[in-house]
Coordinates of C-alpha atoms in Angstrom, one line a residue:
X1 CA 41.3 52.7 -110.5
X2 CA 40.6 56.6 -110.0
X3 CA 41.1 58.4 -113.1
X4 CA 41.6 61.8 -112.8
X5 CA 39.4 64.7 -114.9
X6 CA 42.3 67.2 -115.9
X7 CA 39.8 69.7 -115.2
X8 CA 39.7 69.4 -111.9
X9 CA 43.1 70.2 -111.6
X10 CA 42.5 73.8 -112.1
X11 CA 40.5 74.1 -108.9
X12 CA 42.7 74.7 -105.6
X13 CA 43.4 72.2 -102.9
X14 CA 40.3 72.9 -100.8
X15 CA 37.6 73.1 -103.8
X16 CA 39.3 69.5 -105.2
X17 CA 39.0 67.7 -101.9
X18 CA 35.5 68.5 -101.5
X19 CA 34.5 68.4 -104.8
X20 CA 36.9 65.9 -107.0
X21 CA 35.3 62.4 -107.7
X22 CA 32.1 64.0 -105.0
X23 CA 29.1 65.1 -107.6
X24 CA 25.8 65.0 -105.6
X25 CA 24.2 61.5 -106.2
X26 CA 22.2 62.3 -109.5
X27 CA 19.3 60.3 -107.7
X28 CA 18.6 61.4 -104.5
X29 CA 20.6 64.8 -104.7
X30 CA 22.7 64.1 -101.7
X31 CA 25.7 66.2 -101.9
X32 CA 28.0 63.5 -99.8
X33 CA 28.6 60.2 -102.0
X34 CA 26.8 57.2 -101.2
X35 CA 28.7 54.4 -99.1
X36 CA 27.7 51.7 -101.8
X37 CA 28.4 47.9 -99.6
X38 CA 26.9 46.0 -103.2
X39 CA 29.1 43.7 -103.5
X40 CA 28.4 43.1 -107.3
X41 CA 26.7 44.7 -109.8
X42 CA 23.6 44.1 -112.2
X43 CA 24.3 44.2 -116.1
X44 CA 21.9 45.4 -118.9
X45 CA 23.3 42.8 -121.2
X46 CA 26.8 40.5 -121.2
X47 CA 29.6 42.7 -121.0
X48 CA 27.2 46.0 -120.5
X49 CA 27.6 47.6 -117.4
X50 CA 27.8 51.2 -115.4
X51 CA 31.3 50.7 -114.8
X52 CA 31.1 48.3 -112.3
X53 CA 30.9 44.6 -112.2
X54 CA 32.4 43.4 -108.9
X55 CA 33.1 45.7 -106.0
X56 CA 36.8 43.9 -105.7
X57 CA 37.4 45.4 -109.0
X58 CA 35.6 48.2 -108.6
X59 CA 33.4 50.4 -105.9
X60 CA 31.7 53.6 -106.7
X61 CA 32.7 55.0 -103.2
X62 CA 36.2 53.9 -103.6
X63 CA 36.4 55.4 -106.7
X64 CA 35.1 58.5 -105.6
X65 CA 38.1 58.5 -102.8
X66 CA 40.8 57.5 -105.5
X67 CA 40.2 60.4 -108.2
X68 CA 40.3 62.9 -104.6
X69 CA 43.2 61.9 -103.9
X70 CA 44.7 61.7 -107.2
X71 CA 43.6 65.2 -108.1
X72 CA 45.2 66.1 -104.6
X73 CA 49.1 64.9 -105.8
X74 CA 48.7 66.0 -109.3
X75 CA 48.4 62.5 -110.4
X76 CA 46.2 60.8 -113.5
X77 CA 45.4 57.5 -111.3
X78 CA 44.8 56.8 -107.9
X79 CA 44.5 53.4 -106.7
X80 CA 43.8 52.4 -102.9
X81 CA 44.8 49.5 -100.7
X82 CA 43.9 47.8 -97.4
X83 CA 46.6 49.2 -95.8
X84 CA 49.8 51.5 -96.6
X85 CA 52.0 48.3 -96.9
X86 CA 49.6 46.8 -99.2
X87 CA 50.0 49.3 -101.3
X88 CA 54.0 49.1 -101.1
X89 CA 53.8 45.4 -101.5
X90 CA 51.7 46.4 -104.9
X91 CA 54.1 48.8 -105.8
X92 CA 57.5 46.5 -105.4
X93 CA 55.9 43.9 -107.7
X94 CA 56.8 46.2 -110.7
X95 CA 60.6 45.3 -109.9
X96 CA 59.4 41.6 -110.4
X97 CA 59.1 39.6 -114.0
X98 CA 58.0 39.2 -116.7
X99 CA 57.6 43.0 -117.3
X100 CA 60.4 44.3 -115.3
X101 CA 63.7 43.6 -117.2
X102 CA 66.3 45.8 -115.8
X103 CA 68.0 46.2 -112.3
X104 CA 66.1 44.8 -109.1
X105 CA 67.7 46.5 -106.2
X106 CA 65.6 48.5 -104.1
X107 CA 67.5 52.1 -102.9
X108 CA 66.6 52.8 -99.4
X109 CA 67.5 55.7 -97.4
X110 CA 69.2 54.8 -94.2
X111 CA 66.5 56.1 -92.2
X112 CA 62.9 55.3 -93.0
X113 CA 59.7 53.1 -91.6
X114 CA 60.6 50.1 -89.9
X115 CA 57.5 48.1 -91.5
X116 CA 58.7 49.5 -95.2
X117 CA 62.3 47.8 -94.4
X118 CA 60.9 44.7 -92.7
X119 CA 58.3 44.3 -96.2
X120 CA 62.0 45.2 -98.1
X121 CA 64.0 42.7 -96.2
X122 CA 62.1 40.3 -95.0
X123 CA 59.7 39.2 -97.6
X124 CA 60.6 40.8 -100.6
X125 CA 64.9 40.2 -100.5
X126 CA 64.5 36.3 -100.1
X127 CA 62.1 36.4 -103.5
X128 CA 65.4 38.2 -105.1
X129 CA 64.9 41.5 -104.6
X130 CA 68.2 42.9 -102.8
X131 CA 68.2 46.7 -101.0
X132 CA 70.9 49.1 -100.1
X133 CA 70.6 52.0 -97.6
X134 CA 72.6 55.0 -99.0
X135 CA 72.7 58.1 -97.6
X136 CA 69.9 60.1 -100.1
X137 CA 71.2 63.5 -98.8
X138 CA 74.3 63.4 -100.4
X139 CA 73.2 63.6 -104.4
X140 CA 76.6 63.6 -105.6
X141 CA 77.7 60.5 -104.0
X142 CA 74.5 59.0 -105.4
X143 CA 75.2 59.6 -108.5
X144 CA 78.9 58.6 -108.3
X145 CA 78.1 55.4 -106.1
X146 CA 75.2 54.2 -108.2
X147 CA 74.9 50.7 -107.8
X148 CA 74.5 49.4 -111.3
X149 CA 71.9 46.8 -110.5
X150 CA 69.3 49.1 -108.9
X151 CA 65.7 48.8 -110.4
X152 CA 63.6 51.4 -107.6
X153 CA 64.8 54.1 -105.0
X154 CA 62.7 54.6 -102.7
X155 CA 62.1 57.8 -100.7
X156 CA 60.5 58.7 -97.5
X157 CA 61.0 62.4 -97.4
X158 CA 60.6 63.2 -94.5
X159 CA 61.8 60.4 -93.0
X160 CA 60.2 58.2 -90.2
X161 CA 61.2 58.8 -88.0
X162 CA 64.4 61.4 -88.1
X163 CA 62.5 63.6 -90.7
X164 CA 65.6 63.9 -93.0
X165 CA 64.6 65.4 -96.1
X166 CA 65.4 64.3 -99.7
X167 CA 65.8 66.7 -103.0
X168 CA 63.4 64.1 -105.1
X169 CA 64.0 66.3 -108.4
X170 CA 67.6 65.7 -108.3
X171 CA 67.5 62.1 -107.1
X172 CA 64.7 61.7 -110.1
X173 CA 66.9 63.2 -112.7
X174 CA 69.7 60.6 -112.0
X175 CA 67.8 57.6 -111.0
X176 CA 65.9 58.2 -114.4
X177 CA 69.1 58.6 -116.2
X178 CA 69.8 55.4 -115.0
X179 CA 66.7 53.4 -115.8
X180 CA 65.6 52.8 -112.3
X181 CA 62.2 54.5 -110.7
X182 CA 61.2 56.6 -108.0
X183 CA 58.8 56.1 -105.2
X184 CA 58.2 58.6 -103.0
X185 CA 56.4 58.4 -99.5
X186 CA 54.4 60.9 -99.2
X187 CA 53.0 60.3 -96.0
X188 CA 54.6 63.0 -93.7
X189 CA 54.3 65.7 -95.7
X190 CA 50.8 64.9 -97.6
X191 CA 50.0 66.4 -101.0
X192 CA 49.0 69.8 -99.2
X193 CA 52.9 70.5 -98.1
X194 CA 54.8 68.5 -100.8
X195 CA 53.6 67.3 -104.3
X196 CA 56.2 64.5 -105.5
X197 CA 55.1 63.8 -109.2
X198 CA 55.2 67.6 -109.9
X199 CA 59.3 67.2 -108.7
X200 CA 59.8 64.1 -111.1
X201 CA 58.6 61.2 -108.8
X202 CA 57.5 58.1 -110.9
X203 CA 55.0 57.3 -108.0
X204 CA 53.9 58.4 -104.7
X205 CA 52.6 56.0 -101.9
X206 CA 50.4 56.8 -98.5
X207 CA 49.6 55.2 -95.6
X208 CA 46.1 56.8 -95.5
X209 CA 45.8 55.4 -92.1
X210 CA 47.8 58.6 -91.5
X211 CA 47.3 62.2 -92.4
X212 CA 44.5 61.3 -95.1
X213 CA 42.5 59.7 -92.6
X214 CA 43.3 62.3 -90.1
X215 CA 41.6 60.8 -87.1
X216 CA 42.9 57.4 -86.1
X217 CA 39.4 55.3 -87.1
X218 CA 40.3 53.9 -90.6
X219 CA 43.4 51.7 -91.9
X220 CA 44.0 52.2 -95.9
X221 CA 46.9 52.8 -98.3
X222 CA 47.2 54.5 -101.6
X223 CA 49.0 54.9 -104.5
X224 CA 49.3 57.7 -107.3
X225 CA 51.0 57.9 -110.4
X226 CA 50.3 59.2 -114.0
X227 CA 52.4 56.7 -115.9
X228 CA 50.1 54.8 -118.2
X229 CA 52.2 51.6 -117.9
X230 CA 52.5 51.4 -114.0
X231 CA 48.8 52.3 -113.6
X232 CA 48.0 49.6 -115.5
X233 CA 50.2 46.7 -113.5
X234 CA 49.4 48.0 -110.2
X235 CA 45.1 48.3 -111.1
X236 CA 45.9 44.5 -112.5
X237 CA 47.0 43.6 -109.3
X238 CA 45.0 45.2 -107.2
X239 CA 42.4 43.5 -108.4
X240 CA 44.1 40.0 -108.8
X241 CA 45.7 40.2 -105.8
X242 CA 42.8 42.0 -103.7
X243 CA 44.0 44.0 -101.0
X244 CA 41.3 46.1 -101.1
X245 CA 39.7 48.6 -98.8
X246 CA 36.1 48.0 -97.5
X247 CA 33.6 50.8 -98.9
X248 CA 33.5 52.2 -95.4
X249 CA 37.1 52.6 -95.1
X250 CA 36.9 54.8 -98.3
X251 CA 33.7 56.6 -97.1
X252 CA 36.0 57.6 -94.3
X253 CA 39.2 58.7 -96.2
X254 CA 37.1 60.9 -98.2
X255 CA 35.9 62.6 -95.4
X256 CA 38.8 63.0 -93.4
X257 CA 40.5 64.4 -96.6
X258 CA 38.2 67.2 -96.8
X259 CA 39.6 69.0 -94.1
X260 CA 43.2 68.0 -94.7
X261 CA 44.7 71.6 -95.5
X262 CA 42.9 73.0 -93.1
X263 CA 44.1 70.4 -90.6
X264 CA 48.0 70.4 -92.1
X265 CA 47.9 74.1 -91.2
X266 CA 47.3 73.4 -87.5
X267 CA 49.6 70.4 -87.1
X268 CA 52.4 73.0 -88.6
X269 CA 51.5 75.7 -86.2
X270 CA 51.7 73.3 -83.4
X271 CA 54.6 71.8 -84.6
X272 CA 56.6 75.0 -84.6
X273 CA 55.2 75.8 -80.9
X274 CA 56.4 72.3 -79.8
X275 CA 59.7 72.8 -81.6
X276 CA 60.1 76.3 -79.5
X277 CA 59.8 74.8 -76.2
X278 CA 62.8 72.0 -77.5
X279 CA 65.4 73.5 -78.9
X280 CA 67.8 74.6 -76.1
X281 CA 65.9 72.8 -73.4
X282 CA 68.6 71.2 -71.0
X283 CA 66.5 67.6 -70.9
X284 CA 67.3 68.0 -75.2
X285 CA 69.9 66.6 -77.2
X286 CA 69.2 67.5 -80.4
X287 CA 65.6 68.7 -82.4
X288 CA 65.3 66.9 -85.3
X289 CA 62.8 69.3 -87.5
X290 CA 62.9 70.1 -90.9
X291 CA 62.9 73.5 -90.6
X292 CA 65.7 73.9 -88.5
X293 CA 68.5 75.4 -90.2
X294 CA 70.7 72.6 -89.1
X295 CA 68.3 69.6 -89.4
X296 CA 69.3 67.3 -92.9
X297 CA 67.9 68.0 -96.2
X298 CA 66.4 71.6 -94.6
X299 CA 67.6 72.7 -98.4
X300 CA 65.5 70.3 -99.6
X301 CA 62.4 71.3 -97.5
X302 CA 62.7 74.6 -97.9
X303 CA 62.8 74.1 -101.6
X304 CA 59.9 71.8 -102.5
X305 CA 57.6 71.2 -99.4
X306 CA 55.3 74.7 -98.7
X307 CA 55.6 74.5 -94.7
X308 CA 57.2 71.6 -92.3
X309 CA 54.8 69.3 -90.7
X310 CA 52.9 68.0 -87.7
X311 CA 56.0 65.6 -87.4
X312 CA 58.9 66.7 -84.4
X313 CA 61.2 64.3 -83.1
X314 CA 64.3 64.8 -80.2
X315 CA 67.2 63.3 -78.3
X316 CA 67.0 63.0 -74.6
X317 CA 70.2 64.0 -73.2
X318 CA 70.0 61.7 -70.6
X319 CA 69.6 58.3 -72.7
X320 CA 67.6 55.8 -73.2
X321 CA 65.3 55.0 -69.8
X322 CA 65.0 58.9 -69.5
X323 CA 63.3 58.7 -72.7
X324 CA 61.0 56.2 -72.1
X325 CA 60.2 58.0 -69.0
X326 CA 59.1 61.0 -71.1
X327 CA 57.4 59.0 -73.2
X328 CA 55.1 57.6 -70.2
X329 CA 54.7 61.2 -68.4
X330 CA 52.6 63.1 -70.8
X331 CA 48.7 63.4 -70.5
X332 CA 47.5 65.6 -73.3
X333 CA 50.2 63.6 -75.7
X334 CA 49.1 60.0 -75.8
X335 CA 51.7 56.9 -76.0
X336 CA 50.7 55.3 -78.9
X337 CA 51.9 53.9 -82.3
X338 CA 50.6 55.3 -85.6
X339 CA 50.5 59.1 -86.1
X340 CA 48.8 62.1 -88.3
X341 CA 45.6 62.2 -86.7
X342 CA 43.8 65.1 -84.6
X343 CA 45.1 63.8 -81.1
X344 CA 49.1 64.3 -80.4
X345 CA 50.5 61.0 -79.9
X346 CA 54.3 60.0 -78.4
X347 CA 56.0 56.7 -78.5
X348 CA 59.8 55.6 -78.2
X349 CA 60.5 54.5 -82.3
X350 CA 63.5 52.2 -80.9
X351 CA 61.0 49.7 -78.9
X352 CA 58.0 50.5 -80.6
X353 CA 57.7 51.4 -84.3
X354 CA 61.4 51.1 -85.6
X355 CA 61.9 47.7 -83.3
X356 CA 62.4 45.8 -86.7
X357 CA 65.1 47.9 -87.9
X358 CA 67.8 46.8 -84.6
X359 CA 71.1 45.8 -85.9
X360 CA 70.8 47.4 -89.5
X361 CA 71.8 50.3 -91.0
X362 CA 68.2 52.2 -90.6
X363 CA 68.6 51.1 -86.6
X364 CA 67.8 54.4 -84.7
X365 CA 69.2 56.6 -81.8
X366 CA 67.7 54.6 -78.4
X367 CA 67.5 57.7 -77.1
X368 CA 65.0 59.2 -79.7
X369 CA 61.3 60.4 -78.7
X370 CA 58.9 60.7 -82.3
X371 CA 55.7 63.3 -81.8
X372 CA 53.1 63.5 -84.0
X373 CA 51.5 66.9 -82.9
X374 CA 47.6 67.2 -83.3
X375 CA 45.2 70.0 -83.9
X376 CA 44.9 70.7 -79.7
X377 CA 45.5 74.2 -78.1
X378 CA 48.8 74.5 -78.7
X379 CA 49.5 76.3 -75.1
X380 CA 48.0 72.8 -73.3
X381 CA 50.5 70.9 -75.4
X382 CA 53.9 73.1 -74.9
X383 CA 52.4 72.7 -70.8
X384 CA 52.2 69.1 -71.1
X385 CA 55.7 68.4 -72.8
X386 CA 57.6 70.8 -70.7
X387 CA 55.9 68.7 -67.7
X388 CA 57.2 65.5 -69.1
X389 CA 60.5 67.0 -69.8
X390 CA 60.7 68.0 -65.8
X391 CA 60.7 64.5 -65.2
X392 CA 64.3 63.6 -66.2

């Protein structure tokens, strides 16, 4: 587990994701940490070590990567994962017992990753742990519908892949109220846009396979929180349970989370140049972007997120096959899963990512194109949609 000098927290974004958890190896001087593969650790005397006894409970280079990204959401304790739904799995054992006492239902909005709501639904619901979807934009029927059973909301904000955005102050202030506590995706927006724990959030998960990673080469999750008591369970089981990423993986994180803001900037740019050429296109339903006056939870943006995102998704008017045919046409934009990495990807959500959430509530438009805009000339990309586009 990462813990997280409050010192470092008085640095700015850049200087901490260079510098947090990264002091030059006090042996050989190197300024980049060591990718340590040891897979255990020798001892001066029974009990007496550096801080590290077995690399399943504990890696130099991962720890280096978990105070980083700590520092980055404002958070006392970073813990990573294999993957982003290891770390979700991790974090929906705090709803289970002998600790948890209280409400079990998991709050869902009805719009959000198809593999969180198949991890929901499918594996953790039959182990009697029940969800809702609710509608998270609407904080007064939230607070007036509350379903007394509810242990966790959960919040991706934006979504995936509709990008509806969530107020996650006021949905903290009544979910705490209540007893019941808040996880907030943070994926999408990153700590560089949006910082959730500074808005009230209880704990903030990542698919660092994403925007951490930056460059579609490494798989990891992670979580951050600064409650003592949830640090605690979720180390304990990240250790007993031992879904951990490979010292490599971390090695990798940490460098692609160097150049995050820098990177954030120019997906946001792009995105906005992308979101230009859509909105009033004939081929275009509707732009789903959060900072579109019109787009759900633009409030919400606007109030707690510091620009947009790399994130754009659309409507083709013409349905379905027309979409998929858009989909196929482009050449800069690749079609491709996964997303917040250097290179613009496309793909249909409906019979690719989402194709888990068919028939529920979180089921989305068939017509719906998701595009994770990259850090490419931004002219060669508004060329290459506008091509596609022609096509239908």
């Amino acid at each position: 587990m990462g813990d997280v000098d409050e010192q470092s927290d008085l640095a700015g974004f850049s200087t901490r994701a260079i510098h947090t958890g990264q002091e030059p190896d006090p042996t050989t001087g190197a300024v980049i940490p060591p990718i340590s593969l040891a897979t255990t650790f020798a001892q001066d005397g029974v009990g007496n070590h550096k801080g590290f006894e077995y690399s399943r409970s504990g890696n130099p280079t991962r720890s280096a990567m978990e105070a980083q990204i700590a520092s980055l959401e404002q958070a006392r304790y970073g813990m990573s994962f294999a993957s982003g739904l290891a770390a979700e799995d991790n974090v929906l054992r705090l709803l289970t017992p002998p600790h948890h006492t209280g409400g079990r239902r998991v709050l869902l909005g009805n719009d959000a990753y198809g593999g969180t709501f198949r991890l929901i639904s499918k594996v953790w619901t039959p182990m009697g742990i029940p969800w809702a979807a609710v509608d998270l934009t609407d904080v007064d029927a939230l607070r007036a519908e509350w379903p007394d059973d509810t242990g966790m909301v959960w919040l991706e904000t934006p979504t995936n892949p509709l990008l509806t955005c969530f107020d996650i102050e006021a949905i903290a202030e009544i979910a705490h109220e209540r007893g019941a506590i808040v996880v907030v995706d943070n994926t999408f927006a990153t700590p560089y846009l949006q910082q959730p724990i500074t808005l009230g959030a209880d704990i903030v998960v990542h698919s660092a396979t994403k925007y951490l990673g930056g460059h579609s080469d490494v798989v990891g999750g992670f979580v951050a929180t600064s409650n003592d008591g949830f640090a605690e369970r979720i180390a304990f089981t990240q250790n007993a349970a031992g879904a951990i990423p490979a010292p490599f993986d971390c090695y990798m994180v940490l460098r692609g989370v160097k150049t995050l803001a820098v990177r954030m900037d120019r997906h946001c740019q792009n995105a906005r140049a992308i979101v230009d050429l859509l909105v009033g296109h004939p081929a275009v339903e509707r732009v789903l972007y959060p900072q579109l006056p019109d787009h759900p939870g633009h409030a919400a943006a606007a109030k707690q997120m510091s620009d947009f995102g790399g994130m754009v998704s659309f409507q083709v008017a013409a349905g379905r096959e027309a979409a998929m045919r858009v989909a196929d046409a482009t050449s800069i934009f690749t079609l491709a899963e996964s997303l917040g990495a250097v290179e613009s990807l496309i793909e249909h959500p409906g019979a690719m990512t989402h194709m888990s959430t068919a028939g529920s509530p979180l089921e989305v438009p068939d017509n719906l194109i998701r595009l994770s805009v990259g850090i490419e000339d931004s002219a060669d990309l508004v060329d290459d949609l506008a091509a596609a586009l022609d096509t239908v």
